């Protein structure tokens, strides 16, 4: 059996792992790099549309583009496996976002172990900032590999990652290390985020919150904080659509037609695509105008989107707005429609990736023989942190297992 990390040995994003034997070739993740790499496309034989298919299966961990973004170029004969929620995001939501079309993918939902050649691939649910995230346990002739994908231990479904730590007899642990460059870490959970938000929402001011529509944990934190402080959350039609694609997770996932949620129809590309698909009008019963919001500003929390921010910020005094930024602070370096609010930002956020202490505890429980770093800029740090043999690979290097 051989392992090749095509990309991700020394970077965060663009992950792709190949595991193969003489007869079978499997890929795990096929992501877009986060940096402006020159060679976005990976050099993998038998993968692409015009090649004769030589890959027996592609297993996607979760719905972040740095893990699935290159799927648009793969030969549609190759089966792609992932969770139901990830499949919803890849097929339905990316289309509304106007991203590359993934409609001809041979997508399969994986809920139970799958056998391909001499491999058994077992999906394992984990906690991450993308709902429906998986790790994969791969068994081949008595050897066991565990590929973590992205994971954390402090979100609303942290028990999933803790269950992953119960897997025993792992020979090779291919483990992410996104946060290893952040030494002074105080663990903040998603519940802490909820508490801090609810605190801010006790104000009489109009509140704005910036967060990703696809970060379901964060949506629930904001929504619960609104309920607690009797505020109404104003979202855009795109967020309504994303929530509908999470419906299958449980009946408890808030939906656009729930109490305390209103919808602002502001235009923009996503809204236009929803209009074209015939979806937009279904949200009409919850429509709200800027005039209505500004008549009772103390009642509302607005999820920021360009259309509504442009309108409100052009007529309303910014000093009367409480502004919460609830995403990775690195994005703030980019110019944005909310630039005028940046001087008064409150940053309330927790990472989608595990803290170092949690990863150390995870490794202690799993007791892997070998750890192979991935999705990290600091692979050389692994040997200081974890008690196992560390095997740092180069992108494209072949390791015999
Ligand atoms: Zn991710």
Short mmCIF file of C-alpha atoms and ligand atoms in Angstrom, two decimals:
data_model
loop_
_atom_site.label_atom_id
_atom_site.label_comp_id
_atom_site.label_asym_id
_atom_site.label_seq_id
_atom_site.Cartn_x
_atom_site.Cartn_y
_atom_site.Cartn_z
CA UNK A 1 0.00 0.00 0.00
CA UNK A 2 1.22 3.50 -0.79
CA UNK A 3 0.34 6.99 0.37
CA UNK A 4 0.86 10.20 -1.58
CA UNK A 5 -0.20 13.59 -0.31
CA UNK A 6 -0.55 15.46 -3.58
CA UNK A 7 -1.02 18.76 -1.76
CA UNK A 8 -1.27 19.86 1.86
CA UNK A 9 1.96 18.62 3.47
CA UNK A 10 3.11 22.20 4.12
CA UNK A 11 0.02 24.32 3.59
CA UNK A 12 -3.49 24.91 4.83
CA UNK A 13 -5.98 24.27 2.03
CA UNK A 14 -5.99 22.42 -1.27
CA UNK A 15 -5.74 19.06 0.48
CA UNK A 16 -5.55 15.87 -1.58
CA UNK A 17 -4.44 12.44 -0.33
CA UNK A 18 -4.06 9.34 -2.47
CA UNK A 19 -4.00 5.86 -0.92
CA UNK A 20 -3.48 2.93 -3.29
CA UNK A 21 -2.40 -0.63 -3.79
CA UNK A 22 -1.67 -2.54 -7.01
CA UNK A 23 -5.32 -2.69 -8.04
CA UNK A 24 -7.10 0.22 -6.39
CA UNK A 25 -6.55 3.97 -6.21
CA UNK A 26 -8.52 6.14 -3.79
CA UNK A 27 -8.45 9.89 -3.23
CA UNK A 28 -9.40 11.71 -0.06
CA UNK A 29 -10.39 15.36 -0.64
CA UNK A 30 -9.68 17.31 -3.79
CA UNK A 31 -9.48 20.91 -2.68
CA UNK A 32 -8.73 24.32 -4.08
CA UNK A 33 -5.60 25.90 -2.60
CA UNK A 34 -6.25 28.96 -0.44
CA UNK A 35 -3.19 30.79 -1.69
CA UNK A 36 -2.82 31.94 -5.30
CA UNK A 37 -0.96 28.83 -6.41
CA UNK A 38 0.20 28.77 -10.01
CA UNK A 39 -0.62 25.11 -10.48
CA UNK A 40 -4.08 24.79 -9.07
CA UNK A 41 -4.69 21.57 -10.98
CA UNK A 42 -2.90 18.55 -9.51
CA UNK A 43 -0.90 16.17 -11.65
CA UNK A 44 -2.91 12.96 -11.07
CA UNK A 45 -3.27 10.38 -13.86
CA UNK A 46 -6.69 8.95 -14.59
CA UNK A 47 -8.60 11.63 -12.73
CA UNK A 48 -9.74 14.25 -15.18
CA UNK A 49 -12.57 14.46 -17.70
CA UNK A 50 -10.52 13.61 -20.79
CA UNK A 51 -8.46 10.86 -19.12
CA UNK A 52 -9.35 7.18 -19.00
CA UNK A 53 -10.63 6.82 -15.44
CA UNK A 54 -8.13 5.09 -13.13
CA UNK A 55 -9.39 6.32 -9.77
CA UNK A 56 -11.80 3.98 -7.97
CA UNK A 57 -13.31 6.48 -5.58
CA UNK A 58 -12.98 10.02 -4.21
CA UNK A 59 -13.95 10.59 -0.57
CA UNK A 60 -14.71 14.17 0.45
CA UNK A 61 -14.53 15.13 4.14
CA UNK A 62 -16.59 18.34 4.12
CA UNK A 63 -18.09 21.25 2.24
CA UNK A 64 -15.26 23.79 2.38
CA UNK A 65 -13.85 24.53 -1.11
CA UNK A 66 -10.28 23.89 0.06
CA UNK A 67 -11.39 20.25 0.37
CA UNK A 68 -13.73 19.74 -2.62
CA UNK A 69 -13.18 22.69 -4.99
CA UNK A 70 -11.41 20.74 -7.77
CA UNK A 71 -14.23 18.22 -8.18
CA UNK A 72 -15.61 20.12 -11.17
CA UNK A 73 -12.84 18.77 -13.41
CA UNK A 74 -13.04 15.05 -12.52
CA UNK A 75 -14.20 12.30 -14.83
CA UNK A 76 -17.91 11.75 -14.04
CA UNK A 77 -17.38 7.97 -14.15
CA UNK A 78 -15.48 8.17 -10.84
CA UNK A 79 -17.75 7.71 -7.81
CA UNK A 80 -17.49 10.58 -5.30
CA UNK A 81 -18.53 9.78 -1.73
CA UNK A 82 -19.51 12.22 0.99
CA UNK A 83 -22.18 12.95 3.63
CA UNK A 84 -25.71 13.98 2.63
CA UNK A 85 -25.25 17.52 3.96
CA UNK A 86 -21.93 17.99 2.15
CA UNK A 87 -23.54 16.70 -1.07
CA UNK A 88 -26.37 19.25 -0.63
CA UNK A 89 -23.86 22.07 -0.31
CA UNK A 90 -21.73 20.93 -3.25
CA UNK A 91 -24.67 20.43 -5.60
CA UNK A 92 -27.35 22.90 -4.54
CA UNK A 93 -25.69 25.76 -2.69
CA UNK A 94 -22.65 26.16 -4.92
CA UNK A 95 -24.98 26.49 -7.90
CA UNK A 96 -26.84 29.40 -6.27
CA UNK A 97 -23.46 30.97 -5.44
CA UNK A 98 -22.69 30.79 -9.17
CA UNK A 99 -19.64 28.59 -8.57
CA UNK A 100 -18.52 25.90 -10.98
CA UNK A 101 -21.26 23.51 -11.78
CA UNK A 102 -20.97 20.15 -10.09
CA UNK A 103 -24.15 18.71 -11.60
CA UNK A 104 -22.48 15.93 -13.60
CA UNK A 105 -20.64 14.50 -10.58
CA UNK A 106 -21.23 10.87 -9.70
CA UNK A 107 -22.12 11.77 -6.09
CA UNK A 108 -22.85 9.00 -3.58
CA UNK A 109 -23.94 9.41 0.02
CA UNK A 110 -21.73 7.46 2.43
CA UNK A 111 -23.30 6.48 5.75
CA UNK A 112 -21.91 2.96 6.20
CA UNK A 113 -18.53 1.37 5.44
CA UNK A 114 -17.76 0.98 1.73
CA UNK A 115 -15.55 -1.80 0.32
CA UNK A 116 -13.46 -1.05 -2.76
CA UNK A 117 -10.89 -3.67 -3.79
CA UNK A 118 -9.02 -4.66 -0.62
CA UNK A 119 -9.93 -1.40 1.10
CA UNK A 120 -12.70 -0.74 3.61
CA UNK A 121 -13.51 2.93 4.06
CA UNK A 122 -15.51 3.90 7.14
CA UNK A 123 -17.04 7.40 7.43
CA UNK A 124 -16.76 8.99 10.88
CA UNK A 125 -18.71 12.14 11.79
CA UNK A 126 -16.64 14.93 13.31
CA UNK A 127 -17.17 18.43 14.70
CA UNK A 128 -15.97 21.25 12.41
CA UNK A 129 -17.29 24.61 11.22
CA UNK A 130 -18.93 22.80 8.28
CA UNK A 131 -22.01 20.76 9.19
CA UNK A 132 -21.85 17.14 8.02
CA UNK A 133 -18.05 16.88 8.26
CA UNK A 134 -16.45 13.44 8.09
CA UNK A 135 -13.13 11.84 8.93
CA UNK A 136 -12.29 8.53 7.23
CA UNK A 137 -10.99 5.31 8.73
CA UNK A 138 -9.31 3.22 6.04
CA UNK A 139 -8.53 -0.46 6.57
CA UNK A 140 -6.33 -2.51 4.23
CA UNK A 141 -4.94 -5.99 4.97
CA UNK A 142 -4.95 -5.45 8.73
CA UNK A 143 -3.46 -1.95 8.61
CA UNK A 144 -5.44 1.06 9.72
CA UNK A 145 -5.18 4.67 8.54
CA UNK A 146 -7.19 7.51 10.03
CA UNK A 147 -7.55 10.72 8.01
CA UNK A 148 -9.00 13.47 10.20
CA UNK A 149 -9.99 16.02 7.55
CA UNK A 150 -10.65 19.25 9.47
CA UNK A 151 -11.89 18.88 13.02
CA UNK A 152 -12.32 20.56 16.38
CA UNK A 153 -13.48 19.66 19.86
CA UNK A 154 -15.28 22.84 20.95
CA UNK A 155 -18.32 23.21 18.66
CA UNK A 156 -21.93 22.20 19.26
CA UNK A 157 -21.19 18.64 18.10
CA UNK A 158 -17.86 18.22 19.91
CA UNK A 159 -19.01 14.75 21.07
CA UNK A 160 -18.53 13.54 17.49
CA UNK A 161 -14.81 14.37 17.52
CA UNK A 162 -14.52 12.90 21.01
CA UNK A 163 -16.04 9.65 19.66
CA UNK A 164 -13.40 9.61 16.94
CA UNK A 165 -10.76 9.50 19.67
CA UNK A 166 -12.12 6.07 20.69
CA UNK A 167 -10.74 4.42 17.55
CA UNK A 168 -7.90 2.07 18.48
CA UNK A 169 -4.99 0.37 16.71
CA UNK A 170 -4.32 3.23 14.31
CA UNK A 171 -1.11 2.65 12.36
CA UNK A 172 -1.08 5.95 10.48
CA UNK A 173 -2.85 9.12 11.61
CA UNK A 174 -3.02 11.76 8.87
CA UNK A 175 -3.88 14.75 11.01
CA UNK A 176 -4.62 18.42 10.38
CA UNK A 177 -2.70 21.11 12.26
CA UNK A 178 -4.26 24.42 11.20
CA UNK A 179 -3.77 26.20 14.53
CA UNK A 180 -0.18 25.24 15.34
CA UNK A 181 0.97 28.80 14.61
CA UNK A 182 -1.27 30.13 17.40
CA UNK A 183 0.58 29.32 20.63
CA UNK A 184 -1.36 31.39 23.20
CA UNK A 185 -4.68 29.71 22.94
CA UNK A 186 -7.49 30.05 25.41
CA UNK A 187 -10.21 27.61 24.53
CA UNK A 188 -13.43 29.36 23.56
CA UNK A 189 -16.42 27.17 22.79
CA UNK A 190 -19.40 27.87 20.57
CA UNK A 191 -21.45 28.28 23.77
CA UNK A 192 -19.09 31.08 24.86
CA UNK A 193 -19.74 32.75 21.51
CA UNK A 194 -23.49 32.52 22.20
CA UNK A 195 -23.06 34.08 25.66
CA UNK A 196 -20.97 36.97 24.38
CA UNK A 197 -23.41 37.68 21.57
CA UNK A 198 -26.42 37.62 23.89
CA UNK A 199 -24.60 40.10 26.10
CA UNK A 200 -24.12 42.55 23.25
CA UNK A 201 -27.71 42.08 22.04
CA UNK A 202 -29.05 43.49 25.33
CA UNK A 203 -28.33 46.93 23.81
CA UNK A 204 -31.07 49.22 22.48
CA UNK A 205 -29.03 49.81 19.36
CA UNK A 206 -29.50 48.18 15.98
CA UNK A 207 -27.11 45.18 15.79
CA UNK A 208 -25.19 43.92 12.78
CA UNK A 209 -23.45 40.53 12.76
CA UNK A 210 -21.10 39.26 10.04
CA UNK A 211 -20.81 35.48 9.80
CA UNK A 212 -20.80 32.75 7.19
CA UNK A 213 -24.24 31.41 6.20
CA UNK A 214 -22.75 27.92 5.93
CA UNK A 215 -21.43 27.95 9.49
CA UNK A 216 -24.46 26.30 11.06
CA UNK A 217 -23.07 26.33 14.61
CA UNK A 218 -22.64 30.08 14.37
CA UNK A 219 -26.12 30.58 12.95
CA UNK A 220 -27.55 28.71 15.93
CA UNK A 221 -25.49 30.85 18.35
CA UNK A 222 -26.76 34.07 16.78
CA UNK A 223 -30.34 32.80 16.60
CA UNK A 224 -30.37 31.62 20.21
CA UNK A 225 -28.87 34.93 21.35
CA UNK A 226 -31.71 36.70 19.49
CA UNK A 227 -34.33 34.53 21.20
CA UNK A 228 -32.79 35.18 24.61
CA UNK A 229 -32.83 38.97 24.10
CA UNK A 230 -36.17 39.02 22.21
CA UNK A 231 -34.63 40.32 19.00
CA UNK A 232 -35.64 39.44 15.46
CA UNK A 233 -32.92 38.18 13.15
CA UNK A 234 -32.92 39.59 9.61
CA UNK A 235 -31.28 37.33 7.00
CA UNK A 236 -30.92 37.34 3.22
CA UNK A 237 -32.60 34.86 0.85
CA UNK A 238 -29.32 32.99 0.28
CA UNK A 239 -29.12 32.18 4.00
CA UNK A 240 -32.74 30.92 3.89
CA UNK A 241 -31.71 28.56 1.09
CA UNK A 242 -28.60 27.33 2.94
CA UNK A 243 -30.72 26.58 6.04
CA UNK A 244 -33.13 24.52 3.93
CA UNK A 245 -30.19 22.40 2.82
CA UNK A 246 -29.38 21.67 6.49
CA UNK A 247 -32.96 20.58 7.23
CA UNK A 248 -32.15 16.87 7.13
CA UNK A 249 -29.73 17.15 10.07
CA UNK A 250 -32.59 17.56 12.53
CA UNK A 251 -35.95 19.19 13.11
CA UNK A 252 -34.19 21.62 15.47
CA UNK A 253 -32.28 23.45 12.75
CA UNK A 254 -33.84 26.96 12.56
CA UNK A 255 -35.57 27.71 9.26
CA UNK A 256 -36.51 31.01 7.57
CA UNK A 257 -40.20 30.57 8.46
CA UNK A 258 -39.54 30.28 12.20
CA UNK A 259 -40.51 32.98 14.67
CA UNK A 260 -38.01 35.80 15.14
CA UNK A 261 -36.66 35.52 11.59
CA UNK A 262 -37.37 37.99 8.76
CA UNK A 263 -35.93 38.17 5.25
CA UNK A 264 -34.53 41.18 3.41
CA UNK A 265 -34.75 40.96 -0.39
CA UNK A 266 -31.85 43.11 -1.46
CA UNK A 267 -30.76 41.95 -4.88
CA UNK A 268 -27.25 40.80 -5.66
CA UNK A 269 -26.03 37.73 -7.51
CA UNK A 270 -27.22 35.05 -5.07
CA UNK A 271 -30.71 36.56 -4.87
CA UNK A 272 -30.90 36.79 -8.66
CA UNK A 273 -29.90 33.14 -9.00
CA UNK A 274 -32.57 32.20 -6.46
CA UNK A 275 -35.11 34.22 -8.45
CA UNK A 276 -34.08 32.40 -11.66
CA UNK A 277 -34.46 29.04 -9.96
CA UNK A 278 -37.98 29.95 -8.85
CA UNK A 279 -37.02 29.59 -5.20
CA UNK A 280 -36.99 33.23 -4.14
CA UNK A 281 -40.75 33.90 -3.97
CA UNK A 282 -41.24 31.14 -1.37
CA UNK A 283 -39.61 33.41 1.24
CA UNK A 284 -41.96 36.32 0.48
CA UNK A 285 -44.20 35.94 3.52
CA UNK A 286 -41.27 36.95 5.76
CA UNK A 287 -40.13 39.95 3.73
CA UNK A 288 -39.01 43.03 5.66
CA UNK A 289 -38.05 46.51 4.43
CA UNK A 290 -35.27 48.80 5.63
CA UNK A 291 -37.94 51.32 6.68
CA UNK A 292 -39.52 48.73 8.96
CA UNK A 293 -36.12 47.88 10.50
CA UNK A 294 -35.22 51.52 11.09
CA UNK A 295 -38.59 52.30 12.68
CA UNK A 296 -37.71 49.93 15.56
CA UNK A 297 -33.93 49.51 15.34
CA UNK A 298 -33.73 48.16 18.92
CA UNK A 299 -35.75 45.11 17.80
CA UNK A 300 -33.43 43.83 15.10
CA UNK A 301 -30.19 41.95 14.56
CA UNK A 302 -29.14 42.11 10.91
CA UNK A 303 -26.96 39.41 9.38
CA UNK A 304 -24.77 41.52 7.13
CA UNK A 305 -25.00 41.25 3.36
CA UNK A 306 -23.90 43.86 0.87
CA UNK A 307 -27.37 44.96 -0.26
CA UNK A 308 -28.84 45.65 3.17
CA UNK A 309 -25.64 47.19 4.56
CA UNK A 310 -25.27 49.56 1.60
CA UNK A 311 -28.82 50.76 2.11
CA UNK A 312 -28.76 51.16 5.90
CA UNK A 313 -25.26 52.63 6.09
CA UNK A 314 -26.17 55.27 3.49
CA UNK A 315 -29.01 56.68 5.61
CA UNK A 316 -28.34 55.66 9.21
CA UNK A 317 -25.81 56.98 11.73
CA UNK A 318 -23.08 54.31 12.16
CA UNK A 319 -22.50 55.29 15.77
CA UNK A 320 -26.00 53.94 16.48
CA UNK A 321 -25.00 50.44 15.34
CA UNK A 322 -23.43 47.63 17.41
CA UNK A 323 -21.23 45.69 15.03
CA UNK A 324 -20.12 42.10 15.71
CA UNK A 325 -17.62 40.45 13.41
CA UNK A 326 -17.88 36.68 13.77
CA UNK A 327 -15.41 35.25 11.30
CA UNK A 328 -11.67 34.72 11.07
CA UNK A 329 -9.98 38.12 11.62
CA UNK A 330 -7.63 37.55 8.66
CA UNK A 331 -10.51 38.33 6.27
CA UNK A 332 -10.65 41.86 7.69
CA UNK A 333 -7.55 42.79 5.69
CA UNK A 334 -9.67 42.76 2.53
CA UNK A 335 -11.67 45.85 1.61
CA UNK A 336 -15.37 45.35 2.20
CA UNK A 337 -18.80 46.99 2.12
CA UNK A 338 -18.67 47.26 5.93
CA UNK A 339 -15.33 49.13 6.03
CA UNK A 340 -17.03 52.11 7.67
CA UNK A 341 -17.92 49.86 10.65
CA UNK A 342 -14.41 48.45 11.13
CA UNK A 343 -13.32 51.01 13.75
CA UNK A 344 -16.12 49.87 16.06
CA UNK A 345 -15.82 46.12 15.56
CA UNK A 346 -16.41 43.63 18.35
CA UNK A 347 -14.75 40.37 17.36
CA UNK A 348 -16.70 37.40 18.74
CA UNK A 349 -15.53 34.18 17.16
CA UNK A 350 -14.10 30.75 17.71
CA UNK A 351 -12.11 28.72 15.22
CA UNK A 352 -13.34 25.82 13.11
CA UNK A 353 -10.13 24.00 13.95
CA UNK A 354 -8.96 22.18 17.06
CA UNK A 355 -6.85 23.90 19.68
CA UNK A 356 -3.37 22.45 20.23
CA UNK A 357 -4.30 21.10 23.68
CA UNK A 358 -7.31 19.27 22.27
CA UNK A 359 -5.21 17.73 19.49
CA UNK A 360 -2.65 16.57 22.06
CA UNK A 361 -5.37 14.90 24.10
CA UNK A 362 -6.76 13.33 20.92
CA UNK A 363 -3.35 11.85 20.01
CA UNK A 364 -2.87 10.56 23.57
CA UNK A 365 -6.13 8.65 23.32
CA UNK A 366 -5.63 7.28 19.81
CA UNK A 367 -1.98 6.29 20.38
CA UNK A 368 -1.11 6.12 16.67
CA UNK A 369 2.14 4.50 15.61
CA UNK A 370 2.89 7.21 13.05
CA UNK A 371 1.49 10.71 12.52
CA UNK A 372 1.61 12.29 9.08
CA UNK A 373 1.02 16.07 9.13
CA UNK A 374 -1.44 17.66 6.69
CA UNK A 375 -3.35 20.96 6.40
CA UNK A 376 -0.69 22.82 8.37
CA UNK A 377 2.01 25.39 7.80
CA UNK A 378 4.06 23.98 10.67
CA UNK A 379 4.63 20.22 10.14
CA UNK A 380 7.99 20.51 11.94
CA UNK A 381 6.14 21.39 15.15
CA UNK A 382 4.38 18.01 15.37
CA UNK A 383 7.39 16.28 16.91
CA UNK A 384 7.42 18.78 19.82
CA UNK A 385 3.72 18.29 20.49
CA UNK A 386 2.89 14.63 19.98
CA UNK A 387 4.30 11.42 21.34
CA UNK A 388 4.51 9.29 18.18
CA UNK A 389 6.77 8.82 15.20
CA UNK A 390 6.23 11.84 12.92
CA UNK A 391 6.62 11.40 9.20
CA UNK A 392 6.77 14.72 7.35
CA UNK A 393 6.21 14.22 3.63
CA UNK A 394 6.72 16.50 0.66
CA UNK A 395 3.83 17.11 -1.74
CA UNK A 396 3.80 14.27 -4.27
CA UNK A 397 6.27 12.05 -2.35
CA UNK A 398 5.41 8.33 -2.28
CA UNK A 399 5.40 6.64 1.14
CA UNK A 400 5.20 2.84 1.32
CA UNK A 401 2.97 1.79 4.17
ZN1 LIG B 1 -12.72 23.08 6.69
#
